[in-house]
Amino acid sequence: MPNFFPRWTNLLPLKLAVCLVLIGGGVVLAVSYYWTPRYSRVGYQPQQPIPYDHSLHVGQLGMDCRYCHTHVDESSHSNIPSAQTCWNCHQHVKTNSTKLEPLRRAVDESYENYDGKPIEWKRIHKVPDYAHFNHAAHVNRGVSCVSCHGKVNEMEVVWHEEPLTMGWCLDCHREPEKHLRPLEAIYDLDWKPENANIVVDGKKLETQREIGLHLKEHWNIVPPESCGACHY
């Protein structure tokens, strides 16, 4: 009996298997590339249009986070400082520095290259559009900038410190005592629990867990763990 199928069809199953593997691998790579937003890329460290050194301004000069991020304790969002905020100091300090060229172009009307365009800072931390994070709700209930952004006061170039994934957020909601601190220490990025002056029933609290559990009970903090807490 003659063979109904040509010889090349003998390799067809193998070819189909290879194609399926390649297609599957392509889909995985595409999803990981296009569906993985910046918020989960720990270590992401873009170069900014102006090399703003946080370790100098915050660590050495002692600038408060709220001088630049003015509404972090009042708004759900932490704003990026305007060029005028930077110019308040730098119209008097390092005025001829080449590093400040974008600032002068944005705000100094007497500068020959002035164009009035805002500085295009590159965003590092971003909560995905399908989730909601309220900065004010957290910093006003004992969660410091350090918990999410790391020791920014030691960073010459700021990087993405924590993953900000759903699992990471839920870990904090389940055990908030690991992060809670007195309100006066929220913006003190070098704060240590053993230096806190908190005494309860004659005993000084010296560990993060002791202080966190006390503040959790004192402020009646019960972080939600349901989907509706972050996904409206």
mmCIF file with all atom_site columns, C-alpha atoms in Angstrom:
data_model
loop_
_atom_site.group_PDB
_atom_site.id
_atom_site.type_symbol
_atom_site.label_atom_id
_atom_site.label_alt_id
_atom_site.label_comp_id
_atom_site.label_asym_id
_atom_site.label_entity_id
_atom_site.label_seq_id
_atom_site.pdbx_PDB_ins_code
_atom_site.Cartn_x
_atom_site.Cartn_y
_atom_site.Cartn_z
_atom_site.occupancy
_atom_site.B_iso_or_equiv
_atom_site.pdbx_formal_charge
_atom_site.auth_seq_id
_atom_site.auth_comp_id
_atom_site.auth_asym_id
_atom_site.auth_atom_id
_atom_site.pdbx_PDB_model_num
ATOM 1   C CA . MET A 1 1   ? 0.000   0.000  0.000  1.00 0.00 ? 1   MET A CA 1
ATOM 2   C CA . PRO A 1 2   ? 1.437   3.408  -0.912 1.00 0.00 ? 2   PRO A CA 1
ATOM 3   C CA . ASN A 1 3   ? 2.282   5.888  1.850  1.00 0.00 ? 3   ASN A CA 1
ATOM 4   C CA . PHE A 1 4   ? -0.361  8.622  2.002  1.00 0.00 ? 4   PHE A CA 1
ATOM 5   C CA . PHE A 1 5   ? 1.953   11.047 3.817  1.00 0.00 ? 5   PHE A CA 1
ATOM 6   C CA . PRO A 1 6   ? 5.175   12.451 2.357  1.00 0.00 ? 6   PRO A CA 1
ATOM 7   C CA . ARG A 1 7   ? 8.455   11.711 4.120  1.00 0.00 ? 7   ARG A CA 1
ATOM 8   C CA . TRP A 1 8   ? 8.833   15.226 5.536  1.00 0.00 ? 8   TRP A CA 1
ATOM 9   C CA . THR A 1 9   ? 5.763   14.746 7.740  1.00 0.00 ? 9   THR A CA 1
ATOM 10  C CA . ASN A 1 10  ? 7.786   12.343 9.894  1.00 0.00 ? 10  ASN A CA 1
ATOM 11  C CA . LEU A 1 11  ? 9.447   15.369 11.483 1.00 0.00 ? 11  LEU A CA 1
ATOM 12  C CA . LEU A 1 12  ? 6.219   17.356 11.781 1.00 0.00 ? 12  LEU A CA 1
ATOM 13  C CA . PRO A 1 13  ? 5.489   16.457 15.460 1.00 0.00 ? 13  PRO A CA 1
ATOM 14  C CA . LEU A 1 14  ? 9.023   17.463 16.427 1.00 0.00 ? 14  LEU A CA 1
ATOM 15  C CA . LYS A 1 15  ? 8.738   20.725 14.514 1.00 0.00 ? 15  LYS A CA 1
ATOM 16  C CA . LEU A 1 16  ? 5.393   21.478 16.145 1.00 0.00 ? 16  LEU A CA 1
ATOM 17  C CA . ALA A 1 17  ? 6.855   20.776 19.589 1.00 0.00 ? 17  ALA A CA 1
ATOM 18  C CA . VAL A 1 18  ? 9.799   23.115 18.924 1.00 0.00 ? 18  VAL A CA 1
ATOM 19  C CA . CYS A 1 19  ? 7.441   25.823 17.665 1.00 0.00 ? 19  CYS A CA 1
ATOM 20  C CA . LEU A 1 20  ? 5.237   25.496 20.746 1.00 0.00 ? 20  LEU A CA 1
ATOM 21  C CA . VAL A 1 21  ? 8.271   25.800 23.022 1.00 0.00 ? 21  VAL A CA 1
ATOM 22  C CA . LEU A 1 22  ? 9.487   28.878 21.162 1.00 0.00 ? 22  LEU A CA 1
ATOM 23  C CA . ILE A 1 23  ? 6.047   30.467 21.178 1.00 0.00 ? 23  ILE A CA 1
ATOM 24  C CA . GLY A 1 24  ? 5.584   29.688 24.873 1.00 0.00 ? 24  GLY A CA 1
ATOM 25  C CA . GLY A 1 25  ? 9.000   31.120 25.688 1.00 0.00 ? 25  GLY A CA 1
ATOM 26  C CA . GLY A 1 26  ? 8.201   34.230 23.665 1.00 0.00 ? 26  GLY A CA 1
ATOM 27  C CA . VAL A 1 27  ? 4.930   34.725 25.525 1.00 0.00 ? 27  VAL A CA 1
ATOM 28  C CA . VAL A 1 28  ? 6.701   34.367 28.886 1.00 0.00 ? 28  VAL A CA 1
ATOM 29  C CA . LEU A 1 29  ? 9.373   36.887 27.871 1.00 0.00 ? 29  LEU A CA 1
ATOM 30  C CA . ALA A 1 30  ? 6.775   39.298 26.509 1.00 0.00 ? 30  ALA A CA 1
ATOM 31  C CA . VAL A 1 31  ? 4.682   39.122 29.678 1.00 0.00 ? 31  VAL A CA 1
ATOM 32  C CA . SER A 1 32  ? 7.711   39.558 31.928 1.00 0.00 ? 32  SER A CA 1
ATOM 33  C CA . TYR A 1 33  ? 8.909   42.528 29.889 1.00 0.00 ? 33  TYR A CA 1
ATOM 34  C CA . TYR A 1 34  ? 5.656   44.366 29.168 1.00 0.00 ? 34  TYR A CA 1
ATOM 35  C CA . TRP A 1 35  ? 3.618   43.439 32.260 1.00 0.00 ? 35  TRP A CA 1
ATOM 36  C CA . THR A 1 36  ? 6.326   43.918 34.889 1.00 0.00 ? 36  THR A CA 1
ATOM 37  C CA . PRO A 1 37  ? 6.175   47.593 35.878 1.00 0.00 ? 37  PRO A CA 1
ATOM 38  C CA . ARG A 1 38  ? 8.895   49.646 37.490 1.00 0.00 ? 38  ARG A CA 1
ATOM 39  C CA . TYR A 1 39  ? 7.472   49.196 40.980 1.00 0.00 ? 39  TYR A CA 1
ATOM 40  C CA . SER A 1 40  ? 8.754   45.626 41.259 1.00 0.00 ? 40  SER A CA 1
ATOM 41  C CA . ARG A 1 41  ? 12.265  46.269 39.905 1.00 0.00 ? 41  ARG A CA 1
ATOM 42  C CA . VAL A 1 42  ? 14.373  46.388 43.010 1.00 0.00 ? 42  VAL A CA 1
ATOM 43  C CA . GLY A 1 43  ? 17.638  48.195 42.318 1.00 0.00 ? 43  GLY A CA 1
ATOM 44  C CA . TYR A 1 44  ? 16.241  50.387 39.530 1.00 0.00 ? 44  TYR A CA 1
ATOM 45  C CA . GLN A 1 45  ? 18.468  53.485 39.607 1.00 0.00 ? 45  GLN A CA 1
ATOM 46  C CA . PRO A 1 46  ? 18.003  55.928 36.723 1.00 0.00 ? 46  PRO A CA 1
ATOM 47  C CA . GLN A 1 47  ? 20.250  58.921 36.183 1.00 0.00 ? 47  GLN A CA 1
ATOM 48  C CA . GLN A 1 48  ? 18.305  62.135 36.713 1.00 0.00 ? 48  GLN A CA 1
ATOM 49  C CA . PRO A 1 49  ? 18.577  65.325 34.605 1.00 0.00 ? 49  PRO A CA 1
ATOM 50  C CA . ILE A 1 50  ? 20.192  66.949 37.658 1.00 0.00 ? 50  ILE A CA 1
ATOM 51  C CA . PRO A 1 51  ? 22.406  64.694 39.824 1.00 0.00 ? 51  PRO A CA 1
ATOM 52  C CA . TYR A 1 52  ? 20.626  65.501 43.081 1.00 0.00 ? 52  TYR A CA 1
ATOM 53  C CA . ASP A 1 53  ? 22.603  63.941 45.925 1.00 0.00 ? 53  ASP A CA 1
ATOM 54  C CA . HIS A 1 54  ? 20.283  62.887 48.759 1.00 0.00 ? 54  HIS A CA 1
ATOM 55  C CA . SER A 1 55  ? 23.213  61.842 50.951 1.00 0.00 ? 55  SER A CA 1
ATOM 56  C CA . LEU A 1 56  ? 24.457  65.450 50.784 1.00 0.00 ? 56  LEU A CA 1
ATOM 57  C CA . HIS A 1 57  ? 21.172  67.332 51.134 1.00 0.00 ? 57  HIS A CA 1
ATOM 58  C CA . VAL A 1 58  ? 19.479  65.009 53.643 1.00 0.00 ? 58  VAL A CA 1
ATOM 59  C CA . GLY A 1 59  ? 22.372  63.139 55.238 1.00 0.00 ? 59  GLY A CA 1
ATOM 60  C CA . GLN A 1 60  ? 24.879  65.982 55.637 1.00 0.00 ? 60  GLN A CA 1
ATOM 61  C CA . LEU A 1 61  ? 22.796  69.173 55.485 1.00 0.00 ? 61  LEU A CA 1
ATOM 62  C CA . GLY A 1 62  ? 19.871  67.673 57.402 1.00 0.00 ? 62  GLY A CA 1
ATOM 63  C CA . MET A 1 63  ? 17.089  68.774 55.064 1.00 0.00 ? 63  MET A CA 1
ATOM 64  C CA . ASP A 1 64  ? 13.662  67.473 56.024 1.00 0.00 ? 64  ASP A CA 1
ATOM 65  C CA . CYS A 1 65  ? 11.930  65.273 53.429 1.00 0.00 ? 65  CYS A CA 1
ATOM 66  C CA . ARG A 1 66  ? 8.929   67.595 53.536 1.00 0.00 ? 66  ARG A CA 1
ATOM 67  C CA . TYR A 1 67  ? 10.860  70.596 52.244 1.00 0.00 ? 67  TYR A CA 1
ATOM 68  C CA . CYS A 1 68  ? 10.856  69.032 48.767 1.00 0.00 ? 68  CYS A CA 1
ATOM 69  C CA . HIS A 1 69  ? 8.009   66.522 49.098 1.00 0.00 ? 69  HIS A CA 1
ATOM 70  C CA . THR A 1 70  ? 5.735   69.101 50.672 1.00 0.00 ? 70  THR A CA 1
ATOM 71  C CA . HIS A 1 71  ? 2.408   67.253 50.799 1.00 0.00 ? 71  HIS A CA 1
ATOM 72  C CA . VAL A 1 72  ? 3.540   63.778 51.788 1.00 0.00 ? 72  VAL A CA 1
ATOM 73  C CA . ASP A 1 73  ? 1.795   64.060 55.165 1.00 0.00 ? 73  ASP A CA 1
ATOM 74  C CA . GLU A 1 74  ? -1.355  65.660 53.772 1.00 0.00 ? 74  GLU A CA 1
ATOM 75  C CA . SER A 1 75  ? -2.010  63.952 50.462 1.00 0.00 ? 75  SER A CA 1
ATOM 76  C CA . SER A 1 76  ? -2.322  60.444 49.108 1.00 0.00 ? 76  SER A CA 1
ATOM 77  C CA . HIS A 1 77  ? 0.516   61.279 46.718 1.00 0.00 ? 77  HIS A CA 1
ATOM 78  C CA . SER A 1 78  ? 4.060   62.447 47.379 1.00 0.00 ? 78  SER A CA 1
ATOM 79  C CA . ASN A 1 79  ? 4.734   65.351 45.053 1.00 0.00 ? 79  ASN A CA 1
ATOM 80  C CA . ILE A 1 80  ? 7.913   65.975 43.087 1.00 0.00 ? 80  ILE A CA 1
ATOM 81  C CA . PRO A 1 81  ? 9.437   69.375 43.948 1.00 0.00 ? 81  PRO A CA 1
ATOM 82  C CA . SER A 1 82  ? 9.049   72.169 41.438 1.00 0.00 ? 82  SER A CA 1
ATOM 83  C CA . ALA A 1 83  ? 12.075  73.923 39.953 1.00 0.00 ? 83  ALA A CA 1
ATOM 84  C CA . GLN A 1 84  ? 11.298  76.924 42.154 1.00 0.00 ? 84  GLN A CA 1
ATOM 85  C CA . THR A 1 85  ? 11.809  74.785 45.270 1.00 0.00 ? 85  THR A CA 1
ATOM 86  C CA . CYS A 1 86  ? 15.354  74.020 44.134 1.00 0.00 ? 86  CYS A CA 1
ATOM 87  C CA . TRP A 1 87  ? 15.909  77.631 43.042 1.00 0.00 ? 87  TRP A CA 1
ATOM 88  C CA . ASN A 1 88  ? 15.064  78.945 46.507 1.00 0.00 ? 88  ASN A CA 1
ATOM 89  C CA . CYS A 1 89  ? 18.516  77.769 47.580 1.00 0.00 ? 89  CYS A CA 1
ATOM 90  C CA . HIS A 1 90  ? 20.460  77.484 44.354 1.00 0.00 ? 90  HIS A CA 1
ATOM 91  C CA . GLN A 1 91  ? 19.927  81.055 43.237 1.00 0.00 ? 91  GLN A CA 1
ATOM 92  C CA . HIS A 1 92  ? 22.480  81.720 45.993 1.00 0.00 ? 92  HIS A CA 1
ATOM 93  C CA . VAL A 1 93  ? 24.434  78.431 46.161 1.00 0.00 ? 93  VAL A CA 1
ATOM 94  C CA . LYS A 1 94  ? 26.508  76.866 43.357 1.00 0.00 ? 94  LYS A CA 1
ATOM 95  C CA . THR A 1 95  ? 24.902  79.247 40.894 1.00 0.00 ? 95  THR A CA 1
ATOM 96  C CA . ASN A 1 96  ? 27.456  78.604 38.136 1.00 0.00 ? 96  ASN A CA 1
ATOM 97  C CA . SER A 1 97  ? 27.583  74.829 38.465 1.00 0.00 ? 97  SER A CA 1
ATOM 98  C CA . THR A 1 98  ? 27.181  73.077 35.107 1.00 0.00 ? 98  THR A CA 1
ATOM 99  C CA . LYS A 1 99  ? 25.153  70.390 36.884 1.00 0.00 ? 99  LYS A CA 1
ATOM 100 C CA . LEU A 1 100 ? 22.413  72.968 37.481 1.00 0.00 ? 100 LEU A CA 1
ATOM 101 C CA . GLU A 1 101 ? 22.029  73.875 33.816 1.00 0.00 ? 101 GLU A CA 1
ATOM 102 C CA . PRO A 1 102 ? 18.539  72.268 33.568 1.00 0.00 ? 102 PRO A CA 1
ATOM 103 C CA . LEU A 1 103 ? 17.437  74.194 36.657 1.00 0.00 ? 103 LEU A CA 1
ATOM 104 C CA . ARG A 1 104 ? 18.564  77.547 35.290 1.00 0.00 ? 104 ARG A CA 1
ATOM 105 C CA . ARG A 1 105 ? 16.884  76.853 31.964 1.00 0.00 ? 105 ARG A CA 1
ATOM 106 C CA . ALA A 1 106 ? 13.653  76.061 33.808 1.00 0.00 ? 106 ALA A CA 1
ATOM 107 C CA . VAL A 1 107 ? 13.443  78.959 36.244 1.00 0.00 ? 107 VAL A CA 1
ATOM 108 C CA . ASP A 1 108 ? 16.129  81.667 35.800 1.00 0.00 ? 108 ASP A CA 1
ATOM 109 C CA . GLU A 1 109 ? 14.629  84.253 33.455 1.00 0.00 ? 109 GLU A CA 1
ATOM 110 C CA . SER A 1 110 ? 17.915  86.176 33.337 1.00 0.00 ? 110 SER A CA 1
ATOM 111 C CA . TYR A 1 111 ? 19.726  83.129 31.966 1.00 0.00 ? 111 TYR A CA 1
ATOM 112 C CA . GLU A 1 112 ? 20.450  83.271 28.234 1.00 0.00 ? 112 GLU A CA 1
ATOM 113 C CA . ASN A 1 113 ? 19.220  79.696 27.684 1.00 0.00 ? 113 ASN A CA 1
ATOM 114 C CA . TYR A 1 114 ? 16.047  80.104 29.737 1.00 0.00 ? 114 TYR A CA 1
ATOM 115 C CA . ASP A 1 115 ? 13.065  78.247 28.246 1.00 0.00 ? 115 ASP A CA 1
ATOM 116 C CA . GLY A 1 116 ? 10.722  77.896 31.235 1.00 0.00 ? 116 GLY A CA 1
ATOM 117 C CA . LYS A 1 117 ? 10.185  74.160 30.681 1.00 0.00 ? 117 LYS A CA 1
ATOM 118 C CA . PRO A 1 118 ? 9.861   71.996 33.812 1.00 0.00 ? 118 PRO A CA 1
ATOM 119 C CA . ILE A 1 119 ? 12.640  69.589 34.741 1.00 0.00 ? 119 ILE A CA 1
ATOM 120 C CA . GLU A 1 120 ? 11.802  66.100 33.507 1.00 0.00 ? 120 GLU A CA 1
ATOM 121 C CA . TRP A 1 121 ? 12.642  64.009 36.567 1.00 0.00 ? 121 TRP A CA 1
ATOM 122 C CA . LYS A 1 122 ? 12.554  60.243 36.056 1.00 0.00 ? 122 LYS A CA 1
ATOM 123 C CA . ARG A 1 123 ? 10.095  58.493 38.314 1.00 0.00 ? 123 ARG A CA 1
ATOM 124 C CA . ILE A 1 124 ? 11.546  55.682 40.416 1.00 0.00 ? 124 ILE A CA 1
ATOM 125 C CA . HIS A 1 125 ? 8.720   54.479 42.663 1.00 0.00 ? 125 HIS A CA 1
ATOM 126 C CA . LYS A 1 126 ? 5.282   53.893 41.189 1.00 0.00 ? 126 LYS A CA 1
ATOM 127 C CA . VAL A 1 127 ? 2.302   52.012 42.534 1.00 0.00 ? 127 VAL A CA 1
ATOM 128 C CA . PRO A 1 128 ? 0.440   50.306 39.658 1.00 0.00 ? 128 PRO A CA 1
ATOM 129 C CA . ASP A 1 129 ? -2.693  52.004 38.371 1.00 0.00 ? 129 ASP A CA 1
ATOM 130 C CA . TYR A 1 130 ? -4.937  49.223 39.676 1.00 0.00 ? 130 TYR A CA 1
ATOM 131 C CA . ALA A 1 131 ? -3.820  49.779 43.286 1.00 0.00 ? 131 ALA A CA 1
ATOM 132 C CA . HIS A 1 132 ? -4.162  52.707 45.665 1.00 0.00 ? 132 HIS A CA 1
ATOM 133 C CA . PHE A 1 133 ? -1.603  53.818 48.251 1.00 0.00 ? 133 PHE A CA 1
ATOM 134 C CA . ASN A 1 134 ? -2.223  56.759 50.578 1.00 0.00 ? 134 ASN A CA 1
ATOM 135 C CA . HIS A 1 135 ? 1.012   58.365 51.799 1.00 0.00 ? 135 HIS A CA 1
ATOM 136 C CA . ALA A 1 136 ? -0.675  60.525 54.430 1.00 0.00 ? 136 ALA A CA 1
ATOM 137 C CA . ALA A 1 137 ? -2.496  57.571 55.990 1.00 0.00 ? 137 ALA A CA 1
ATOM 138 C CA . HIS A 1 138 ? 0.790   55.759 56.500 1.00 0.00 ? 138 HIS A CA 1
ATOM 139 C CA . VAL A 1 139 ? 3.182   58.517 57.640 1.00 0.00 ? 139 VAL A CA 1
ATOM 140 C CA . ASN A 1 140 ? 0.561   59.858 60.061 1.00 0.00 ? 140 ASN A CA 1
ATOM 141 C CA . ARG A 1 141 ? 0.290   56.452 61.679 1.00 0.00 ? 141 ARG A CA 1
ATOM 142 C CA . GLY A 1 142 ? 3.922   55.683 62.319 1.00 0.00 ? 142 GLY A CA 1
ATOM 143 C CA . VAL A 1 143 ? 5.288   54.340 59.026 1.00 0.00 ? 143 VAL A CA 1
ATOM 144 C CA . SER A 1 144 ? 8.550   56.074 58.141 1.00 0.00 ? 144 SER A CA 1
ATOM 145 C CA . CYS A 1 145 ? 9.897   56.842 54.674 1.00 0.00 ? 145 CYS A CA 1
ATOM 146 C CA . VAL A 1 146 ? 12.630  54.276 55.410 1.00 0.00 ? 146 VAL A CA 1
ATOM 147 C CA . SER A 1 147 ? 10.171  51.370 55.431 1.00 0.00 ? 147 SER A CA 1
ATOM 148 C CA . CYS A 1 148 ? 9.379   51.793 51.726 1.00 0.00 ? 148 CYS A CA 1
ATOM 149 C CA . HIS A 1 149 ? 12.233  53.860 50.304 1.00 0.00 ? 149 HIS A CA 1
ATOM 150 C CA . GLY A 1 150 ? 15.210  52.706 52.366 1.00 0.00 ? 150 GLY A CA 1
ATOM 151 C CA . LYS A 1 151 ? 17.955  54.918 53.820 1.00 0.00 ? 151 LYS A CA 1
ATOM 152 C CA . VAL A 1 152 ? 17.560  57.664 51.230 1.00 0.00 ? 152 VAL A CA 1
ATOM 153 C CA . ASN A 1 153 ? 19.761  59.906 53.364 1.00 0.00 ? 153 ASN A CA 1
ATOM 154 C CA . GLU A 1 154 ? 22.682  57.652 52.464 1.00 0.00 ? 154 GLU A CA 1
ATOM 155 C CA . MET A 1 155 ? 21.975  57.427 48.725 1.00 0.00 ? 155 MET A CA 1
ATOM 156 C CA . GLU A 1 156 ? 23.985  59.574 46.341 1.00 0.00 ? 156 GLU A CA 1
ATOM 157 C CA . VAL A 1 157 ? 21.713  58.349 43.557 1.00 0.00 ? 157 VAL A CA 1
ATOM 158 C CA . VAL A 1 158 ? 18.334  57.090 44.769 1.00 0.00 ? 158 VAL A CA 1
ATOM 159 C CA . TRP A 1 159 ? 17.426  53.536 43.832 1.00 0.00 ? 159 TRP A CA 1
ATOM 160 C CA . HIS A 1 160 ? 14.354  51.348 44.175 1.00 0.00 ? 160 HIS A CA 1
ATOM 161 C CA . GLU A 1 161 ? 14.834  49.711 47.579 1.00 0.00 ? 161 GLU A CA 1
ATOM 162 C CA . GLU A 1 162 ? 11.741  47.522 48.102 1.00 0.00 ? 162 GLU A CA 1
ATOM 163 C CA . PRO A 1 163 ? 9.607   45.497 45.644 1.00 0.00 ? 163 PRO A CA 1
ATOM 164 C CA . LEU A 1 164 ? 6.286   47.186 46.563 1.00 0.00 ? 164 LEU A CA 1
ATOM 165 C CA . THR A 1 165 ? 4.471   44.029 45.476 1.00 0.00 ? 165 THR A CA 1
ATOM 166 C CA . MET A 1 166 ? 1.129   42.955 46.902 1.00 0.00 ? 166 MET A CA 1
ATOM 167 C CA . GLY A 1 167 ? 2.779   40.263 49.012 1.00 0.00 ? 167 GLY A CA 1
ATOM 168 C CA . TRP A 1 168 ? 5.273   42.747 50.400 1.00 0.00 ? 168 TRP A CA 1
ATOM 169 C CA . CYS A 1 169 ? 2.495   45.175 51.358 1.00 0.00 ? 169 CYS A CA 1
ATOM 170 C CA . LEU A 1 170 ? 0.446   42.404 52.961 1.00 0.00 ? 170 LEU A CA 1
ATOM 171 C CA . ASP A 1 171 ? 3.429   41.334 55.071 1.00 0.00 ? 171 ASP A CA 1
ATOM 172 C CA . CYS A 1 172 ? 3.449   44.816 56.584 1.00 0.00 ? 172 CYS A CA 1
ATOM 173 C CA . HIS A 1 173 ? -0.325  44.893 57.055 1.00 0.00 ? 173 HIS A CA 1
ATOM 174 C CA . ARG A 1 174 ? -0.182  41.579 58.896 1.00 0.00 ? 174 ARG A CA 1
ATOM 175 C CA . GLU A 1 175 ? 2.650   42.677 61.185 1.00 0.00 ? 175 GLU A CA 1
ATOM 176 C CA . PRO A 1 176 ? 2.712   46.480 61.253 1.00 0.00 ? 176 PRO A CA 1
ATOM 177 C CA . GLU A 1 177 ? 4.634   46.435 64.547 1.00 0.00 ? 177 GLU A CA 1
ATOM 178 C CA . LYS A 1 178 ? 7.782   45.740 62.558 1.00 0.00 ? 178 LYS A CA 1
ATOM 179 C CA . HIS A 1 179 ? 7.629   49.257 61.112 1.00 0.00 ? 179 HIS A CA 1
ATOM 180 C CA . LEU A 1 180 ? 5.710   51.532 63.475 1.00 0.00 ? 180 LEU A CA 1
ATOM 181 C CA . ARG A 1 181 ? 7.605   54.339 65.205 1.00 0.00 ? 181 ARG A CA 1
ATOM 182 C CA . PRO A 1 182 ? 6.721   57.566 67.068 1.00 0.00 ? 182 PRO A CA 1
ATOM 183 C CA . LEU A 1 183 ? 5.403   60.346 64.835 1.00 0.00 ? 183 LEU A CA 1
ATOM 184 C CA . GLU A 1 184 ? 8.293   62.641 65.720 1.00 0.00 ? 184 GLU A CA 1
ATOM 185 C CA . ALA A 1 185 ? 10.669  60.045 64.264 1.00 0.00 ? 185 ALA A CA 1
ATOM 186 C CA . ILE A 1 186 ? 8.918   59.547 60.913 1.00 0.00 ? 186 ILE A CA 1
ATOM 187 C CA . TYR A 1 187 ? 11.340  61.757 58.985 1.00 0.00 ? 187 TYR A CA 1
ATOM 188 C CA . ASP A 1 188 ? 14.378  60.926 61.088 1.00 0.00 ? 188 ASP A CA 1
ATOM 189 C CA . LEU A 1 189 ? 15.905  58.367 58.762 1.00 0.00 ? 189 LEU A CA 1
ATOM 190 C CA . ASP A 1 190 ? 18.615  57.446 61.277 1.00 0.00 ? 190 ASP A CA 1
ATOM 191 C CA . TRP A 1 191 ? 16.155  56.764 64.106 1.00 0.00 ? 191 TRP A CA 1
ATOM 192 C CA . LYS A 1 192 ? 16.805  53.665 66.196 1.00 0.00 ? 192 LYS A CA 1
ATOM 193 C CA . PRO A 1 193 ? 14.264  52.077 68.580 1.00 0.00 ? 193 PRO A CA 1
ATOM 194 C CA . GLU A 1 194 ? 16.756  51.866 71.453 1.00 0.00 ? 194 GLU A CA 1
ATOM 195 C CA . ASN A 1 195 ? 16.966  55.676 71.440 1.00 0.00 ? 195 ASN A CA 1
ATOM 196 C CA . ALA A 1 196 ? 13.217  56.170 71.815 1.00 0.00 ? 196 ALA A CA 1
ATOM 197 C CA . ASN A 1 197 ? 12.054  57.578 75.111 1.00 0.00 ? 197 ASN A CA 1
ATOM 198 C CA . ILE A 1 198 ? 8.902   55.517 75.533 1.00 0.00 ? 198 ILE A CA 1
ATOM 199 C CA . VAL A 1 199 ? 8.050   54.210 79.007 1.00 0.00 ? 199 VAL A CA 1
ATOM 200 C CA . VAL A 1 200 ? 5.018   51.982 79.648 1.00 0.00 ? 200 VAL A CA 1
ATOM 201 C CA . ASP A 1 201 ? 4.152   50.819 83.157 1.00 0.00 ? 201 ASP A CA 1
ATOM 202 C CA . GLY A 1 202 ? 7.587   51.857 84.380 1.00 0.00 ? 202 GLY A CA 1
ATOM 203 C CA . LYS A 1 203 ? 9.424   49.929 81.672 1.00 0.00 ? 203 LYS A CA 1
ATOM 204 C CA . LYS A 1 204 ? 11.359  51.608 78.884 1.00 0.00 ? 204 LYS A CA 1
ATOM 205 C CA . LEU A 1 205 ? 10.610  50.101 75.485 1.00 0.00 ? 205 LEU A CA 1
ATOM 206 C CA . GLU A 1 206 ? 13.827  49.529 73.556 1.00 0.00 ? 206 GLU A CA 1
ATOM 207 C CA . THR A 1 207 ? 13.133  47.094 70.718 1.00 0.00 ? 207 THR A CA 1
ATOM 208 C CA . GLN A 1 208 ? 11.225  47.629 67.493 1.00 0.00 ? 208 GLN A CA 1
ATOM 209 C CA . ARG A 1 209 ? 8.745   44.910 68.382 1.00 0.00 ? 209 ARG A CA 1
ATOM 210 C CA . GLU A 1 210 ? 8.014   46.365 71.831 1.00 0.00 ? 210 GLU A CA 1
ATOM 211 C CA . ILE A 1 211 ? 7.550   49.868 70.458 1.00 0.00 ? 211 ILE A CA 1
ATOM 212 C CA . GLY A 1 212 ? 5.581   48.672 67.443 1.00 0.00 ? 212 GLY A CA 1
ATOM 213 C CA . LEU A 1 213 ? 3.167   46.566 69.494 1.00 0.00 ? 213 LEU A CA 1
ATOM 214 C CA . HIS A 1 214 ? 2.624   49.442 71.927 1.00 0.00 ? 214 HIS A CA 1
ATOM 215 C CA . LEU A 1 215 ? 1.877   51.947 69.163 1.00 0.00 ? 215 LEU A CA 1
ATOM 216 C CA . LYS A 1 216 ? -0.326  49.447 67.348 1.00 0.00 ? 216 LYS A CA 1
ATOM 217 C CA . GLU A 1 217 ? -2.494  49.065 70.448 1.00 0.00 ? 217 GLU A CA 1
ATOM 218 C CA . HIS A 1 218 ? -2.305  52.742 71.454 1.00 0.00 ? 218 HIS A CA 1
ATOM 219 C CA . TRP A 1 219 ? -3.400  53.981 68.017 1.00 0.00 ? 219 TRP A CA 1
ATOM 220 C CA . ASN A 1 220 ? -5.774  51.056 67.476 1.00 0.00 ? 220 ASN A CA 1
ATOM 221 C CA . ILE A 1 221 ? -4.112  50.185 64.188 1.00 0.00 ? 221 ILE A CA 1
ATOM 222 C CA . VAL A 1 222 ? -5.861  47.354 62.347 1.00 0.00 ? 222 VAL A CA 1
ATOM 223 C CA . PRO A 1 223 ? -4.527  47.345 58.771 1.00 0.00 ? 223 PRO A CA 1
ATOM 224 C CA . PRO A 1 224 ? -7.002  45.894 56.274 1.00 0.00 ? 224 PRO A CA 1
ATOM 225 C CA . GLU A 1 225 ? -6.049  42.730 54.408 1.00 0.00 ? 225 GLU A CA 1
ATOM 226 C CA . SER A 1 226 ? -9.007  42.541 52.044 1.00 0.00 ? 226 SER A CA 1
ATOM 227 C CA . CYS A 1 227 ? -8.759  43.320 48.327 1.00 0.00 ? 227 CYS A CA 1
ATOM 228 C CA . GLY A 1 228 ? -10.934 46.411 48.724 1.00 0.00 ? 228 GLY A CA 1
ATOM 229 C CA . ALA A 1 229 ? -8.310  48.121 50.879 1.00 0.00 ? 229 ALA A CA 1
ATOM 230 C CA . CYS A 1 230 ? -6.051  48.832 47.907 1.00 0.00 ? 230 CYS A CA 1
ATOM 231 C CA . HIS A 1 231 ? -8.173  47.998 44.846 1.00 0.00 ? 231 HIS A CA 1
ATOM 232 C CA . TYR A 1 232 ? -11.192 50.245 44.483 1.00 0.00 ? 232 TYR A CA 1
#
